[in-house]
């Protein structure tokens, strides 16, 4: 039975449509604006008047923001789908089966997944634009794009924050996993569809908040918002804390929803032994999110209160180091939240492209799980400059130990590649590039885990390049691999193989040329968080900037190609890669049930050794 | 996808839950509790890092301390009796017990808010801060618990919660008990230990 066969008379719908005064997103914006104005005014003009009577104060902005976000969520549909039913009214929320469904509250996991994919892509482009402005500034050893160093640093902060909390953390989880995990589990829905619908709409609210932060003033801390520095700036940092709170809450809800989906919505026969690798990856990431996101949220709330009450917990009279510890306790697991889904996708794509059984699957699972467990033990490698020598050893040791379970992920893919008749498609190419880039990122990571090297390179472009190798080099490259891999499923159309490969090679060369040089410019003394640097670094920075622009254009090229093919590509069958995971066997269209009846799983998904269901594949020549 | 089905209705099940759905909901609630316990751990840790075991002499152990602890802990009991009454489909009784829990919760909330509003510590001492933040956190979660209970109370009044569809009551127990226990733990470690 399709989900929209639920008895709904035309008259009913027509009446409700007439009553709905504005499209939900517009209504959300309106309610957000009203919420902000009313509560901001109430606080700044009545409850908590300040000397000279400013209209917006730190406190009023915070309260007004909370009202605005609540107004926004209610306006896009939480009012009808969550609040009114909660108090006992019937749900009156009809979703048109066309493009409008992406601009309103939806409980359909496919719609939610696509909403996340659009929002993430949009924020990637905006934060990427910020990166282009930064690279433009760094082309020259003097200030010339920005008028003051604070403006440069604010841009760095916005870029880093949005990239981390709305791209890195979200692209593969909120986006692809929301869409594909229920499909891969053989289920027609995620576990808590209403919560899932809510989760997406927090994300644009958070992104907008961070981008609007300059309205409250500059902030120079970067994405880590270190106290007490954060207390010395004008007030832009207030919107950093609030925006990050919205974005991380979004991720937390996704994690809870997907964990329960994997545990409870598996189709009959889909045992733990058969769970797809992407399922394991998302499970590991979700657990990290469930533990560490609330940790950083509380830290940020305390920091925010530090500013607006004000307190001095992390200030001079308190303990600034405590802030750093609390930040990095979350901060390191965060990098695995970003990269573990990418590892899992390598193991998802390569067996299909090679039509070869996944090598040593259990070791792949163990790798993902142990990376997750170790990630909580290493945070202080970000603080080697702030500790006694004797404290460094354990953190150095555990950090280097993580390369062992990480190695499992590599070996599983390499073992699968061994002797496979690999289909050299665009997704394959992106996966191989991603593995190469992570190798560089990982090796430099091991170097950085060594205090001797770390103390020399701390806060230089060496570190910057190291982590961009992991976030762009691995995560973003795998994101593109997944986009090309699943495009036929998402759109029913195929991309153009030549253009796809061109796009891959383009970003690969541009990326390695730009960020490869950054290692060397870092070793030669280029610091992070500086808009102006010594003249002798100018030539190399100029060259880096050129390749960075090329990289930006390369990403744009890939996005345009994908969007184009989404609408105009050659129509293609249900399962062009001959994959065996369940997503290839359901209806991809939003608005109708994926599986009817539910599939029954009889073998593992990575078994290409014999002719096994669910895909009958032609016998293999050995 | 056929043309006459141009709208998808968002449906809300208030039918009985299957055994599996019940387990799924309980699992979700336990994830809520696990994730929301983390901020409490962090608060306790930060307090010991910054202020050690120091407890100021002027601390009022009753307001923002013993009174909310007792009120919130005792408030759990009527929720359990409400669930028992629901098994007998005795809806008026269920409502009155939920109301009792809400009143106790309200007493707890007021007793938390009072010292928060009229705080008598200098907020610029590490202890004063942690105390105020703890009171704020506890008030926040108490408000959440009260909202959950209130929704259940209204739905009970509309006859939407019955013996077979009693998840709402159980959800309230989870949220309410989590808040009561977490606050108690915070109070004990911060002010009494
Ligand atoms: C599109 C290509 C990108 C370029 C050219 C680029 C370039 C840069 C530059 C120049 C900086 C600031 C250096 C400094 O002064 O400290 C920076 C910082 C940063 N970037 Fe990127 N970036 C890109 C993409 C990404 C992505 C995809 C992510 C994460 C998913 C990311 C995360 C960060 C973070 C976390 C920081 C640190 C911000 C801070 O110091 O607070 N970047 N990037
Ligand atoms: Cu780290």
PDB file of C-alpha atoms in Angstrom, chain A residues 56-318:
ATOM      1  CA  UNK A  56      20.155  44.700  20.563  1.00  0.00           C
ATOM      2  CA  UNK A  57      22.244  43.481  23.476  1.00  0.00           C
ATOM      3  CA  UNK A  58      23.982  40.153  23.987  1.00  0.00           C
ATOM      4  CA  UNK A  59      21.175  38.991  26.242  1.00  0.00           C
ATOM      5  CA  UNK A  60      18.359  40.242  24.035  1.00  0.00           C
ATOM      6  CA  UNK A  61      19.961  38.729  20.947  1.00  0.00           C
ATOM      7  CA  UNK A  62      20.132  35.369  22.699  1.00  0.00           C
ATOM      8  CA  UNK A  63      16.531  35.403  23.857  1.00  0.00           C
ATOM      9  CA  UNK A  64      15.323  36.837  20.564  1.00  0.00           C
ATOM     10  CA  UNK A  65      17.245  34.161  18.694  1.00  0.00           C
ATOM     11  CA  UNK A  66      15.638  31.378  20.712  1.00  0.00           C
ATOM     12  CA  UNK A  67      12.208  32.805  19.924  1.00  0.00           C
ATOM     13  CA  UNK A  68      13.142  33.157  16.265  1.00  0.00           C
ATOM     14  CA  UNK A  69      14.247  29.539  15.952  1.00  0.00           C
ATOM     15  CA  UNK A  70      11.117  28.298  17.664  1.00  0.00           C
ATOM     16  CA  UNK A  71       9.018  30.498  15.381  1.00  0.00           C
ATOM     17  CA  UNK A  72      10.876  29.177  12.341  1.00  0.00           C
ATOM     18  CA  UNK A  73      10.403  25.530  13.326  1.00  0.00           C
ATOM     19  CA  UNK A  74       6.730  26.017  14.101  1.00  0.00           C
ATOM     20  CA  UNK A  75       6.244  27.974  10.894  1.00  0.00           C
ATOM     21  CA  UNK A  76       7.720  25.345   8.574  1.00  0.00           C
ATOM     22  CA  UNK A  77       5.296  22.822  10.010  1.00  0.00           C
ATOM     23  CA  UNK A  78       6.193  21.724  13.520  1.00  0.00           C
ATOM     24  CA  UNK A  79       3.090  23.568  14.679  1.00  0.00           C
ATOM     25  CA  UNK A  80       0.779  21.245  12.742  1.00  0.00           C
ATOM     26  CA  UNK A  81       2.840  18.059  12.868  1.00  0.00           C
ATOM     27  CA  UNK A  82       4.208  18.144  16.404  1.00  0.00           C
ATOM     28  CA  UNK A  83       2.740  20.768  18.699  1.00  0.00           C
ATOM     29  CA  UNK A  84      -0.969  20.567  17.952  1.00  0.00           C
ATOM     30  CA  UNK A  85      -1.116  16.753  17.942  1.00  0.00           C
ATOM     31  CA  UNK A  86       0.885  16.777  21.151  1.00  0.00           C
ATOM     32  CA  UNK A  87      -1.972  18.617  22.793  1.00  0.00           C
ATOM     33  CA  UNK A  88      -4.537  16.297  21.290  1.00  0.00           C
ATOM     34  CA  UNK A  89      -5.526  17.889  17.972  1.00  0.00           C
ATOM     35  CA  UNK A  90      -5.598  15.831  14.789  1.00  0.00           C
ATOM     36  CA  UNK A  91      -2.692  16.191  12.362  1.00  0.00           C
ATOM     37  CA  UNK A  92      -3.626  18.409   9.458  1.00  0.00           C
ATOM     38  CA  UNK A  93      -0.611  18.436   7.224  1.00  0.00           C
ATOM     39  CA  UNK A  94      -0.843  17.516   3.587  1.00  0.00           C
ATOM     40  CA  UNK A  95       2.275  17.472   1.527  1.00  0.00           C
ATOM     41  CA  UNK A  96       1.965  18.192  -2.184  1.00  0.00           C
ATOM     42  CA  UNK A  97       3.747  15.546  -4.227  1.00  0.00           C
ATOM     43  CA  UNK A  98       5.883  17.994  -6.161  1.00  0.00           C
ATOM     44  CA  UNK A  99       8.813  20.329  -5.562  1.00  0.00           C
ATOM     45  CA  UNK A 100       6.939  22.124  -2.771  1.00  0.00           C
ATOM     46  CA  UNK A 101       7.442  19.192  -0.410  1.00  0.00           C
ATOM     47  CA  UNK A 102      11.100  20.168  -0.070  1.00  0.00           C
ATOM     48  CA  UNK A 103      10.102  23.501   1.404  1.00  0.00           C
ATOM     49  CA  UNK A 104       8.060  22.225   4.288  1.00  0.00           C
ATOM     50  CA  UNK A 105       8.102  19.859   7.205  1.00  0.00           C
ATOM     51  CA  UNK A 106       8.124  16.291   5.959  1.00  0.00           C
ATOM     52  CA  UNK A 107       8.157  12.941   7.682  1.00  0.00           C
ATOM     53  CA  UNK A 108       9.287  11.066   4.583  1.00  0.00           C
ATOM     54  CA  UNK A 109      12.904  10.061   5.106  1.00  0.00           C
ATOM     55  CA  UNK A 110      13.636  10.434   1.399  1.00  0.00           C
ATOM     56  CA  UNK A 111      12.403  14.013   1.410  1.00  0.00           C
ATOM     57  CA  UNK A 112      14.324  14.727   4.619  1.00  0.00           C
ATOM     58  CA  UNK A 113      17.467  13.220   3.112  1.00  0.00           C
ATOM     59  CA  UNK A 114      17.152  15.361   0.012  1.00  0.00           C
ATOM     60  CA  UNK A 115      16.468  18.457   2.110  1.00  0.00           C
ATOM     61  CA  UNK A 116      19.684  17.775   3.978  1.00  0.00           C
ATOM     62  CA  UNK A 117      21.565  17.197   0.736  1.00  0.00           C
ATOM     63  CA  UNK A 118      20.371  20.527  -0.706  1.00  0.00           C
ATOM     64  CA  UNK A 119      21.037  22.482   2.480  1.00  0.00           C
ATOM     65  CA  UNK A 120      24.478  20.970   2.918  1.00  0.00           C
ATOM     66  CA  UNK A 121      25.438  21.654  -0.677  1.00  0.00           C
ATOM     67  CA  UNK A 122      24.263  25.237  -0.379  1.00  0.00           C
ATOM     68  CA  UNK A 123      26.256  25.795   2.787  1.00  0.00           C
ATOM     69  CA  UNK A 124      29.304  24.140   1.193  1.00  0.00           C
ATOM     70  CA  UNK A 125      29.149  26.649  -1.633  1.00  0.00           C
ATOM     71  CA  UNK A 126      28.737  29.615   0.712  1.00  0.00           C
ATOM     72  CA  UNK A 127      31.493  28.531   3.083  1.00  0.00           C
ATOM     73  CA  UNK A 128      33.587  27.712   0.027  1.00  0.00           C
ATOM     74  CA  UNK A 129      33.077  31.264  -1.159  1.00  0.00           C
ATOM     75  CA  UNK A 130      34.397  32.409   2.204  1.00  0.00           C
ATOM     76  CA  UNK A 131      37.465  30.207   1.602  1.00  0.00           C
ATOM     77  CA  UNK A 132      37.959  31.818  -1.779  1.00  0.00           C
ATOM     78  CA  UNK A 133      37.908  35.244  -0.143  1.00  0.00           C
ATOM     79  CA  UNK A 134      40.484  34.077   2.385  1.00  0.00           C
ATOM     80  CA  UNK A 135      42.723  32.701  -0.342  1.00  0.00           C
ATOM     81  CA  UNK A 136      42.298  35.942  -2.249  1.00  0.00           C
ATOM     82  CA  UNK A 137      43.514  37.846   0.790  1.00  0.00           C
ATOM     83  CA  UNK A 138      46.476  35.492   1.219  1.00  0.00           C
ATOM     84  CA  UNK A 139      47.587  35.958  -2.391  1.00  0.00           C
ATOM     85  CA  UNK A 140      49.185  39.139  -1.152  1.00  0.00           C
ATOM     86  CA  UNK A 141      51.380  39.574   1.901  1.00  0.00           C
ATOM     87  CA  UNK A 142      49.475  42.716   2.884  1.00  0.00           C
ATOM     88  CA  UNK A 143      45.878  43.499   3.766  1.00  0.00           C
ATOM     89  CA  UNK A 144      44.023  44.165   0.547  1.00  0.00           C
ATOM     90  CA  UNK A 145      40.746  42.209   0.397  1.00  0.00           C
ATOM     91  CA  UNK A 146      39.796  42.764   3.987  1.00  0.00           C
ATOM     92  CA  UNK A 147      40.172  46.122   5.635  1.00  0.00           C
ATOM     93  CA  UNK A 148      41.296  44.784   8.986  1.00  0.00           C
ATOM     94  CA  UNK A 149      42.631  41.526  10.433  1.00  0.00           C
ATOM     95  CA  UNK A 150      39.451  40.982  12.446  1.00  0.00           C
ATOM     96  CA  UNK A 151      37.373  40.774   9.270  1.00  0.00           C
ATOM     97  CA  UNK A 152      39.709  38.103   7.909  1.00  0.00           C
ATOM     98  CA  UNK A 153      39.524  36.121  11.140  1.00  0.00           C
ATOM     99  CA  UNK A 154      35.735  36.366  11.250  1.00  0.00           C
ATOM    100  CA  UNK A 155      35.653  34.928   7.749  1.00  0.00           C
ATOM    101  CA  UNK A 156      37.967  32.091   8.799  1.00  0.00           C
ATOM    102  CA  UNK A 157      35.658  31.369  11.722  1.00  0.00           C
ATOM    103  CA  UNK A 158      32.516  31.324   9.609  1.00  0.00           C
ATOM    104  CA  UNK A 159      34.174  29.131   6.993  1.00  0.00           C
ATOM    105  CA  UNK A 160      35.440  26.609   9.542  1.00  0.00           C
ATOM    106  CA  UNK A 161      32.252  26.515  11.577  1.00  0.00           C
ATOM    107  CA  UNK A 162      29.895  26.004   8.677  1.00  0.00           C
ATOM    108  CA  UNK A 163      32.191  23.490   6.991  1.00  0.00           C
ATOM    109  CA  UNK A 164      32.488  21.443  10.154  1.00  0.00           C
ATOM    110  CA  UNK A 165      28.940  21.506  11.506  1.00  0.00           C
ATOM    111  CA  UNK A 166      26.906  21.687   8.360  1.00  0.00           C
ATOM    112  CA  UNK A 167      29.080  19.937   5.767  1.00  0.00           C
ATOM    113  CA  UNK A 168      31.577  17.613   7.429  1.00  0.00           C
ATOM    114  CA  UNK A 169      29.242  16.325  10.113  1.00  0.00           C
ATOM    115  CA  UNK A 170      26.144  16.339   7.955  1.00  0.00           C
ATOM    116  CA  UNK A 171      26.799  15.583   4.285  1.00  0.00           C
ATOM    117  CA  UNK A 172      27.129  11.816   4.605  1.00  0.00           C
ATOM    118  CA  UNK A 173      24.924  11.409   7.693  1.00  0.00           C
ATOM    119  CA  UNK A 174      22.000  13.825   7.605  1.00  0.00           C
ATOM    120  CA  UNK A 175      22.082  13.742   3.815  1.00  0.00           C
ATOM    121  CA  UNK A 176      22.930  10.379   2.301  1.00  0.00           C
ATOM    122  CA  UNK A 177      22.271   8.292   5.401  1.00  0.00           C
ATOM    123  CA  UNK A 178      18.821   9.769   6.023  1.00  0.00           C
ATOM    124  CA  UNK A 179      17.953   8.892   2.469  1.00  0.00           C
ATOM    125  CA  UNK A 180      19.689   5.551   2.105  1.00  0.00           C
ATOM    126  CA  UNK A 181      19.900   3.929   5.531  1.00  0.00           C
ATOM    127  CA  UNK A 182      16.166   3.102   5.700  1.00  0.00           C
ATOM    128  CA  UNK A 183      16.385   1.819   2.136  1.00  0.00           C
ATOM    129  CA  UNK A 184      19.416  -0.288   2.912  1.00  0.00           C
ATOM    130  CA  UNK A 185      17.621  -1.677   5.948  1.00  0.00           C
ATOM    131  CA  UNK A 186      14.689  -2.630   3.754  1.00  0.00           C
ATOM    132  CA  UNK A 187      12.322  -0.314   5.572  1.00  0.00           C
ATOM    133  CA  UNK A 188       9.747   2.187   4.364  1.00  0.00           C
ATOM    134  CA  UNK A 189      10.426   4.704   7.062  1.00  0.00           C
ATOM    135  CA  UNK A 190      12.995   5.872   9.535  1.00  0.00           C
ATOM    136  CA  UNK A 191      12.390   5.052  13.173  1.00  0.00           C
ATOM    137  CA  UNK A 192      11.079   8.401  14.405  1.00  0.00           C
ATOM    138  CA  UNK A 193       9.850  10.203  11.297  1.00  0.00           C
ATOM    139  CA  UNK A 194       8.470  13.304  13.011  1.00  0.00           C
ATOM    140  CA  UNK A 195      11.685  13.937  14.911  1.00  0.00           C
ATOM    141  CA  UNK A 196      13.561  13.441  11.683  1.00  0.00           C
ATOM    142  CA  UNK A 197      11.403  16.026   9.929  1.00  0.00           C
ATOM    143  CA  UNK A 198      12.168  18.503  12.675  1.00  0.00           C
ATOM    144  CA  UNK A 199      15.895  17.834  12.618  1.00  0.00           C
ATOM    145  CA  UNK A 200      16.476  19.139   9.124  1.00  0.00           C
ATOM    146  CA  UNK A 201      14.942  22.554   9.734  1.00  0.00           C
ATOM    147  CA  UNK A 202      17.348  23.307  12.558  1.00  0.00           C
ATOM    148  CA  UNK A 203      20.200  23.184  10.075  1.00  0.00           C
ATOM    149  CA  UNK A 204      19.345  26.195   7.881  1.00  0.00           C
ATOM    150  CA  UNK A 205      18.563  28.117  11.059  1.00  0.00           C
ATOM    151  CA  UNK A 206      22.047  27.386  12.377  1.00  0.00           C
ATOM    152  CA  UNK A 207      23.789  28.171   9.093  1.00  0.00           C
ATOM    153  CA  UNK A 208      21.973  31.493   8.800  1.00  0.00           C
ATOM    154  CA  UNK A 209      22.852  32.354  12.377  1.00  0.00           C
ATOM    155  CA  UNK A 210      26.567  31.790  11.825  1.00  0.00           C
ATOM    156  CA  UNK A 211      26.579  33.712   8.557  1.00  0.00           C
ATOM    157  CA  UNK A 212      24.727  36.588  10.212  1.00  0.00           C
ATOM    158  CA  UNK A 213      27.155  36.694  13.146  1.00  0.00           C
ATOM    159  CA  UNK A 214      29.044  39.749  11.796  1.00  0.00           C
ATOM    160  CA  UNK A 215      25.866  41.734  12.455  1.00  0.00           C
ATOM    161  CA  UNK A 216      26.683  41.450  16.138  1.00  0.00           C
ATOM    162  CA  UNK A 217      30.348  42.229  15.604  1.00  0.00           C
ATOM    163  CA  UNK A 218      33.597  40.476  14.747  1.00  0.00           C
ATOM    164  CA  UNK A 219      34.858  37.359  16.386  1.00  0.00           C
ATOM    165  CA  UNK A 220      38.455  36.281  16.061  1.00  0.00           C
ATOM    166  CA  UNK A 221      38.559  32.859  17.692  1.00  0.00           C
ATOM    167  CA  UNK A 222      37.959  30.653  14.655  1.00  0.00           C
ATOM    168  CA  UNK A 223      35.678  27.639  14.857  1.00  0.00           C
ATOM    169  CA  UNK A 224      36.989  26.605  18.266  1.00  0.00           C
ATOM    170  CA  UNK A 225      35.725  29.711  20.069  1.00  0.00           C
ATOM    171  CA  UNK A 226      38.468  29.515  22.658  1.00  0.00           C
ATOM    172  CA  UNK A 227      37.736  31.305  25.903  1.00  0.00           C
ATOM    173  CA  UNK A 228      38.894  33.743  27.236  1.00  0.00           C
ATOM    174  CA  UNK A 229      39.663  35.131  23.760  1.00  0.00           C
ATOM    175  CA  UNK A 230      35.990  34.844  22.878  1.00  0.00           C
ATOM    176  CA  UNK A 231      35.189  37.242  25.709  1.00  0.00           C
ATOM    177  CA  UNK A 232      37.462  39.972  24.411  1.00  0.00           C
ATOM    178  CA  UNK A 233      35.827  40.488  21.029  1.00  0.00           C
ATOM    179  CA  UNK A 234      32.680  42.316  20.068  1.00  0.00           C
ATOM    180  CA  UNK A 235      29.621  40.132  20.238  1.00  0.00           C
ATOM    181  CA  UNK A 236      29.606  38.122  16.989  1.00  0.00           C
ATOM    182  CA  UNK A 237      30.661  35.044  18.926  1.00  0.00           C
ATOM    183  CA  UNK A 238      27.196  34.958  20.539  1.00  0.00           C
ATOM    184  CA  UNK A 239      25.749  33.955  17.179  1.00  0.00           C
ATOM    185  CA  UNK A 240      28.520  31.404  16.782  1.00  0.00           C
ATOM    186  CA  UNK A 241      27.443  29.631  19.956  1.00  0.00           C
ATOM    187  CA  UNK A 242      23.758  29.838  19.084  1.00  0.00           C
ATOM    188  CA  UNK A 243      24.193  28.772  15.473  1.00  0.00           C
ATOM    189  CA  UNK A 244      26.356  25.821  16.434  1.00  0.00           C
ATOM    190  CA  UNK A 245      23.777  24.834  19.009  1.00  0.00           C
ATOM    191  CA  UNK A 246      21.106  24.610  16.299  1.00  0.00           C
ATOM    192  CA  UNK A 247      23.344  22.693  13.895  1.00  0.00           C
ATOM    193  CA  UNK A 248      24.577  20.206  16.497  1.00  0.00           C
ATOM    194  CA  UNK A 249      21.061  19.594  17.787  1.00  0.00           C
ATOM    195  CA  UNK A 250      20.135  18.734  14.233  1.00  0.00           C
ATOM    196  CA  UNK A 251      22.954  16.177  14.116  1.00  0.00           C
ATOM    197  CA  UNK A 252      22.014  14.753  17.499  1.00  0.00           C
ATOM    198  CA  UNK A 253      18.429  14.102  16.402  1.00  0.00           C
ATOM    199  CA  UNK A 254      19.659  12.469  13.197  1.00  0.00           C
ATOM    200  CA  UNK A 255      21.957  10.216  15.201  1.00  0.00           C
ATOM    201  CA  UNK A 256      19.200   9.055  17.542  1.00  0.00           C
ATOM    202  CA  UNK A 257      16.846   8.457  14.641  1.00  0.00           C
ATOM    203  CA  UNK A 258      19.318   6.513  12.523  1.00  0.00           C
ATOM    204  CA  UNK A 259      20.564   4.382  15.420  1.00  0.00           C
ATOM    205  CA  UNK A 260      17.024   3.251  16.138  1.00  0.00           C
ATOM    206  CA  UNK A 261      16.359   2.759  12.434  1.00  0.00           C
ATOM    207  CA  UNK A 262      19.333   0.440  12.108  1.00  0.00           C
ATOM    208  CA  UNK A 263      18.401  -1.502  15.212  1.00  0.00           C
ATOM    209  CA  UNK A 264      14.638  -1.735  14.815  1.00  0.00           C
ATOM    210  CA  UNK A 265      13.699  -1.229  11.173  1.00  0.00           C
ATOM    211  CA  UNK A 266      15.709  -3.991   9.579  1.00  0.00           C
ATOM    212  CA  UNK A 267      13.836  -6.151   7.083  1.00  0.00           C
ATOM    213  CA  UNK A 268      13.248  -9.787   7.970  1.00  0.00           C
ATOM    214  CA  UNK A 269      16.460 -11.755   7.518  1.00  0.00           C
ATOM    215  CA  UNK A 270      18.731  -8.714   7.708  1.00  0.00           C
ATOM    216  CA  UNK A 271      20.740  -9.987  10.653  1.00  0.00           C
ATOM    217  CA  UNK A 272      23.663  -8.209  12.305  1.00  0.00           C
ATOM    218  CA  UNK A 273      25.987 -10.425  10.313  1.00  0.00           C
ATOM    219  CA  UNK A 274      24.503  -9.058   7.135  1.00  0.00           C
ATOM    220  CA  UNK A 275      24.326  -5.406   8.082  1.00  0.00           C
ATOM    221  CA  UNK A 276      25.718  -3.264   5.235  1.00  0.00           C
ATOM    222  CA  UNK A 277      29.032  -1.542   5.935  1.00  0.00           C
ATOM    223  CA  UNK A 278      27.446   1.883   5.600  1.00  0.00           C
ATOM    224  CA  UNK A 279      25.043   0.781   8.341  1.00  0.00           C
ATOM    225  CA  UNK A 280      27.987  -0.029  10.608  1.00  0.00           C
ATOM    226  CA  UNK A 281      29.621   3.257   9.774  1.00  0.00           C
ATOM    227  CA  UNK A 282      26.495   5.237  10.583  1.00  0.00           C
ATOM    228  CA  UNK A 283      25.974   3.278  13.776  1.00  0.00           C
ATOM    229  CA  UNK A 284      29.504   4.097  14.933  1.00  0.00           C
ATOM    230  CA  UNK A 285      29.144   7.760  14.023  1.00  0.00           C
ATOM    231  CA  UNK A 286      25.764   8.025  15.690  1.00  0.00           C
ATOM    232  CA  UNK A 287      27.114   6.694  18.952  1.00  0.00           C
ATOM    233  CA  UNK A 288      29.928   9.239  18.819  1.00  0.00           C
ATOM    234  CA  UNK A 289      27.388  11.961  18.156  1.00  0.00           C
ATOM    235  CA  UNK A 290      25.084  10.877  20.968  1.00  0.00           C
ATOM    236  CA  UNK A 291      27.909  11.008  23.500  1.00  0.00           C
ATOM    237  CA  UNK A 292      30.000  13.960  22.366  1.00  0.00           C
ATOM    238  CA  UNK A 293      27.542  16.432  20.918  1.00  0.00           C
ATOM    239  CA  UNK A 294      25.762  17.012  24.241  1.00  0.00           C
ATOM    240  CA  UNK A 295      29.196  17.455  25.774  1.00  0.00           C
ATOM    241  CA  UNK A 296      30.148  20.298  23.468  1.00  0.00           C
ATOM    242  CA  UNK A 297      26.679  21.800  23.684  1.00  0.00           C
ATOM    243  CA  UNK A 298      26.980  22.116  27.449  1.00  0.00           C
ATOM    244  CA  UNK A 299      30.471  23.560  27.083  1.00  0.00           C
ATOM    245  CA  UNK A 300      29.204  26.134  24.618  1.00  0.00           C
ATOM    246  CA  UNK A 301      26.213  26.990  26.776  1.00  0.00           C
ATOM    247  CA  UNK A 302      28.552  27.635  29.687  1.00  0.00           C
ATOM    248  CA  UNK A 303      30.744  29.784  27.438  1.00  0.00           C
ATOM    249  CA  UNK A 304      27.722  31.674  26.226  1.00  0.00           C
ATOM    250  CA  UNK A 305      26.603  32.303  29.794  1.00  0.00           C
ATOM    251  CA  UNK A 306      30.155  33.386  30.520  1.00  0.00           C
ATOM    252  CA  UNK A 307      29.594  36.150  28.010  1.00  0.00           C
ATOM    253  CA  UNK A 308      26.036  37.196  28.644  1.00  0.00           C
ATOM    254  CA  UNK A 309      25.507  36.868  32.385  1.00  0.00           C
ATOM    255  CA  UNK A 310      28.550  37.352  32.652  1.00  0.00           C
ATOM    256  CA  UNK A 311      30.447  34.642  34.496  1.00  0.00           C
ATOM    257  CA  UNK A 312      34.166  34.015  34.569  1.00  0.00           C
ATOM    258  CA  UNK A 313      34.340  30.226  34.496  1.00  0.00           C
ATOM    259  CA  UNK A 314      36.717  29.980  31.566  1.00  0.00           C
ATOM    260  CA  UNK A 315      38.200  33.421  32.097  1.00  0.00           C
ATOM    261  CA  UNK A 316      41.250  34.486  34.015  1.00  0.00           C
ATOM    262  CA  UNK A 317      39.690  33.906  37.436  1.00  0.00           C
ATOM    263  CA  UNK A 318      38.458  30.515  36.311  1.00  0.00           C
TER     264      UNK A 318
END
